[in-house]
Amino acid sequence: MSSAKGQNFGRRLGFAGRGVLAAFRREASLKVHAAAVVFLIVFCVWDQTPAPWIAVFTLAAALVISLELLNSAVEAMIDRLHPEHHPEIGFAKDALAGAVLIASLASLIVFAAYSWIRFAGPI
């Protein structure tokens, strides 16, 4: 474990990158989200998606990945600090998972809206 306090910016970026890679190695759900991002990139290249939509897709994907990283980190910390089952810990884990779910569904709605406009015409 390392502390970013007092470290230069490059080292802090390294710590962050290491955390992202560690989470991708440990968490299957992050791999699923990463596959969705790869699909989205391929789709945008194929479709020649306009820049404003790419910006919206990027923000939506970043939100989902960020919340998934937060969910994974907090769950790991909770499991380490309080391994026994407790209703409040169950609530915290469920709420974190719910945040990821809501962001994921919102991202799907954004993609569906774009696809509808692009391929079926205005809503």
PDB file of C-alpha atoms in Angstrom:
ATOM      1  CA  MET A   1       0.000   0.000   0.000  1.00  0.00           C
ATOM      2  CA  SER A   2       1.259   3.444  -0.818  1.00  0.00           C
ATOM      3  CA  SER A   3       0.333   6.954   0.113  1.00  0.00           C
ATOM      4  CA  ALA A   4      -0.011   9.694  -2.476  1.00  0.00           C
ATOM      5  CA  LYS A   5       0.482  12.417   0.135  1.00  0.00           C
ATOM      6  CA  GLY A   6       3.519  14.520  -0.701  1.00  0.00           C
ATOM      7  CA  GLN A   7       4.263  12.599  -3.908  1.00  0.00           C
ATOM      8  CA  ASN A   8       4.772  14.310  -7.251  1.00  0.00           C
ATOM      9  CA  PHE A   9       1.991  14.272  -9.826  1.00  0.00           C
ATOM     10  CA  GLY A  10       3.556  11.515 -11.933  1.00  0.00           C
ATOM     11  CA  ARG A  11       3.774   9.152  -8.975  1.00  0.00           C
ATOM     12  CA  ARG A  12       0.178   9.913  -7.980  1.00  0.00           C
ATOM     13  CA  LEU A  13      -0.936   9.072 -11.517  1.00  0.00           C
ATOM     14  CA  GLY A  14       0.986   5.819 -11.206  1.00  0.00           C
ATOM     15  CA  PHE A  15      -0.846   4.946  -7.994  1.00  0.00           C
ATOM     16  CA  ALA A  16      -4.187   5.674  -9.658  1.00  0.00           C
ATOM     17  CA  GLY A  17      -3.301   3.606 -12.718  1.00  0.00           C
ATOM     18  CA  ARG A  18      -2.194   0.724 -10.528  1.00  0.00           C
ATOM     19  CA  GLY A  19      -5.524   0.862  -8.706  1.00  0.00           C
ATOM     20  CA  VAL A  20      -7.488   0.786 -11.953  1.00  0.00           C
ATOM     21  CA  LEU A  21      -5.473  -2.183 -13.270  1.00  0.00           C
ATOM     22  CA  ALA A  22      -5.826  -4.073  -9.981  1.00  0.00           C
ATOM     23  CA  ALA A  23      -9.584  -3.567 -10.019  1.00  0.00           C
ATOM     24  CA  PHE A  24      -9.831  -4.792 -13.619  1.00  0.00           C
ATOM     25  CA  ARG A  25      -7.905  -7.919 -12.674  1.00  0.00           C
ATOM     26  CA  ARG A  26     -10.143  -8.632  -9.662  1.00  0.00           C
ATOM     27  CA  GLU A  27     -13.618  -7.573 -10.725  1.00  0.00           C
ATOM     28  CA  ALA A  28     -15.529  -9.415 -13.449  1.00  0.00           C
ATOM     29  CA  SER A  29     -18.091  -6.623 -13.697  1.00  0.00           C
ATOM     30  CA  LEU A  30     -15.377  -4.146 -14.684  1.00  0.00           C
ATOM     31  CA  LYS A  31     -14.381  -6.482 -17.508  1.00  0.00           C
ATOM     32  CA  VAL A  32     -17.991  -6.515 -18.708  1.00  0.00           C
ATOM     33  CA  HIS A  33     -18.120  -2.714 -18.634  1.00  0.00           C
ATOM     34  CA  ALA A  34     -14.763  -2.530 -20.433  1.00  0.00           C
ATOM     35  CA  ALA A  35     -16.114  -4.824 -23.153  1.00  0.00           C
ATOM     36  CA  ALA A  36     -19.113  -2.507 -23.516  1.00  0.00           C
ATOM     37  CA  VAL A  37     -16.751   0.464 -23.904  1.00  0.00           C
ATOM     38  CA  VAL A  38     -14.782  -1.389 -26.604  1.00  0.00           C
ATOM     39  CA  PHE A  39     -18.061  -2.123 -28.406  1.00  0.00           C
ATOM     40  CA  LEU A  40     -19.012   1.543 -28.096  1.00  0.00           C
ATOM     41  CA  ILE A  41     -15.687   2.691 -29.555  1.00  0.00           C
ATOM     42  CA  VAL A  42     -16.008   0.296 -32.500  1.00  0.00           C
ATOM     43  CA  PHE A  43     -19.602   1.397 -33.027  1.00  0.00           C
ATOM     44  CA  CYS A  44     -18.686   5.108 -32.969  1.00  0.00           C
ATOM     45  CA  VAL A  45     -15.885   4.580 -35.499  1.00  0.00           C
ATOM     46  CA  TRP A  46     -18.144   2.507 -37.766  1.00  0.00           C
ATOM     47  CA  ASP A  47     -21.055   4.930 -37.436  1.00  0.00           C
ATOM     48  CA  GLN A  48     -18.915   8.086 -37.666  1.00  0.00           C
ATOM     49  CA  THR A  49     -20.776   9.295 -34.598  1.00  0.00           C
ATOM     50  CA  PRO A  50     -20.846  13.105 -34.246  1.00  0.00           C
ATOM     51  CA  ALA A  51     -18.511  14.617 -31.643  1.00  0.00           C
ATOM     52  CA  PRO A  52     -21.257  15.829 -29.260  1.00  0.00           C
ATOM     53  CA  TRP A  53     -22.627  12.295 -28.997  1.00  0.00           C
ATOM     54  CA  ILE A  54     -19.126  10.901 -28.478  1.00  0.00           C
ATOM     55  CA  ALA A  55     -18.738  13.368 -25.603  1.00  0.00           C
ATOM     56  CA  VAL A  56     -22.021  12.196 -24.058  1.00  0.00           C
ATOM     57  CA  PHE A  57     -21.068   8.524 -24.511  1.00  0.00           C
ATOM     58  CA  THR A  58     -17.652   9.193 -22.965  1.00  0.00           C
ATOM     59  CA  LEU A  59     -19.178  10.872 -19.917  1.00  0.00           C
ATOM     60  CA  ALA A  60     -21.720   8.068 -19.487  1.00  0.00           C
ATOM     61  CA  ALA A  61     -19.060   5.352 -19.788  1.00  0.00           C
ATOM     62  CA  ALA A  62     -16.697   7.193 -17.441  1.00  0.00           C
ATOM     63  CA  LEU A  63     -19.477   7.507 -14.865  1.00  0.00           C
ATOM     64  CA  VAL A  64     -20.233   3.775 -14.987  1.00  0.00           C
ATOM     65  CA  ILE A  65     -16.564   2.752 -14.789  1.00  0.00           C
ATOM     66  CA  SER A  66     -15.878   5.271 -11.999  1.00  0.00           C
ATOM     67  CA  LEU A  67     -18.834   4.087  -9.930  1.00  0.00           C
ATOM     68  CA  GLU A  68     -17.806   0.469 -10.477  1.00  0.00           C
ATOM     69  CA  LEU A  69     -14.286   1.293  -9.267  1.00  0.00           C
ATOM     70  CA  LEU A  70     -15.721   3.069  -6.218  1.00  0.00           C
ATOM     71  CA  ASN A  71     -18.064   0.147  -5.543  1.00  0.00           C
ATOM     72  CA  SER A  72     -15.181  -2.337  -5.760  1.00  0.00           C
ATOM     73  CA  ALA A  73     -12.916  -0.278  -3.506  1.00  0.00           C
ATOM     74  CA  VAL A  74     -15.531   0.309  -0.815  1.00  0.00           C
ATOM     75  CA  GLU A  75     -16.642  -3.338  -0.859  1.00  0.00           C
ATOM     76  CA  ALA A  76     -13.039  -4.510  -0.463  1.00  0.00           C
ATOM     77  CA  MET A  77     -12.507  -2.098   2.423  1.00  0.00           C
ATOM     78  CA  ILE A  78     -15.769  -3.113   4.121  1.00  0.00           C
ATOM     79  CA  ASP A  79     -14.969  -6.818   3.761  1.00  0.00           C
ATOM     80  CA  ARG A  80     -11.541  -6.256   5.298  1.00  0.00           C
ATOM     81  CA  LEU A  81     -12.728  -4.104   8.191  1.00  0.00           C
ATOM     82  CA  HIS A  82     -15.952  -5.947   8.984  1.00  0.00           C
ATOM     83  CA  PRO A  83     -15.982  -9.488   7.512  1.00  0.00           C
ATOM     84  CA  GLU A  84     -19.070 -10.583   9.470  1.00  0.00           C
ATOM     85  CA  HIS A  85     -22.492 -10.030   7.972  1.00  0.00           C
ATOM     86  CA  HIS A  86     -24.316  -6.979   9.273  1.00  0.00           C
ATOM     87  CA  PRO A  87     -27.542  -5.455   7.889  1.00  0.00           C
ATOM     88  CA  GLU A  88     -26.016  -1.970   7.584  1.00  0.00           C
ATOM     89  CA  ILE A  89     -23.041  -3.323   5.658  1.00  0.00           C
ATOM     90  CA  GLY A  90     -25.427  -5.209   3.410  1.00  0.00           C
ATOM     91  CA  PHE A  91     -27.313  -1.974   2.826  1.00  0.00           C
ATOM     92  CA  ALA A  92     -24.095  -0.095   1.970  1.00  0.00           C
ATOM     93  CA  LYS A  93     -23.046  -2.751  -0.539  1.00  0.00           C
ATOM     94  CA  ASP A  94     -26.516  -2.885  -2.090  1.00  0.00           C
ATOM     95  CA  ALA A  95     -26.678   0.910  -2.362  1.00  0.00           C
ATOM     96  CA  LEU A  96     -23.292   1.023  -4.088  1.00  0.00           C
ATOM     97  CA  ALA A  97     -24.371  -1.684  -6.513  1.00  0.00           C
ATOM     98  CA  GLY A  98     -27.585   0.264  -7.086  1.00  0.00           C
ATOM     99  CA  ALA A  99     -25.585   3.354  -8.054  1.00  0.00           C
ATOM    100  CA  VAL A 100     -23.713   1.321 -10.667  1.00  0.00           C
ATOM    101  CA  LEU A 101     -26.991  -0.127 -11.928  1.00  0.00           C
ATOM    102  CA  ILE A 102     -28.634   3.288 -12.296  1.00  0.00           C
ATOM    103  CA  ALA A 103     -25.623   4.703 -14.163  1.00  0.00           C
ATOM    104  CA  SER A 104     -25.520   1.626 -16.405  1.00  0.00           C
ATOM    105  CA  LEU A 105     -29.214   1.888 -17.237  1.00  0.00           C
ATOM    106  CA  ALA A 106     -28.876   5.612 -17.923  1.00  0.00           C
ATOM    107  CA  SER A 107     -25.974   4.862 -20.265  1.00  0.00           C
ATOM    108  CA  LEU A 108     -28.070   2.296 -22.108  1.00  0.00           C
ATOM    109  CA  ILE A 109     -30.892   4.824 -22.431  1.00  0.00           C
ATOM    110  CA  VAL A 110     -28.479   7.383 -23.907  1.00  0.00           C
ATOM    111  CA  PHE A 111     -27.215   4.818 -26.418  1.00  0.00           C
ATOM    112  CA  ALA A 112     -30.769   3.715 -27.252  1.00  0.00           C
ATOM    113  CA  ALA A 113     -31.852   7.327 -27.801  1.00  0.00           C
ATOM    114  CA  TYR A 114     -28.918   7.937 -30.139  1.00  0.00           C
ATOM    115  CA  SER A 115     -29.574   4.687 -32.004  1.00  0.00           C
ATOM    116  CA  TRP A 116     -33.263   5.523 -32.365  1.00  0.00           C
ATOM    117  CA  ILE A 117     -32.532   9.009 -33.714  1.00  0.00           C
ATOM    118  CA  ARG A 118     -29.759   7.734 -35.989  1.00  0.00           C
ATOM    119  CA  PHE A 119     -31.518   4.717 -37.461  1.00  0.00           C
ATOM    120  CA  ALA A 120     -35.269   5.301 -37.014  1.00  0.00           C
ATOM    121  CA  GLY A 121     -35.551   9.075 -37.180  1.00  0.00           C
ATOM    122  CA  PRO A 122     -36.384  11.773 -34.625  1.00  0.00           C
ATOM    123  CA  ILE A 123     -38.192  10.764 -31.464  1.00  0.00           C
TER     124      ILE A 123
END
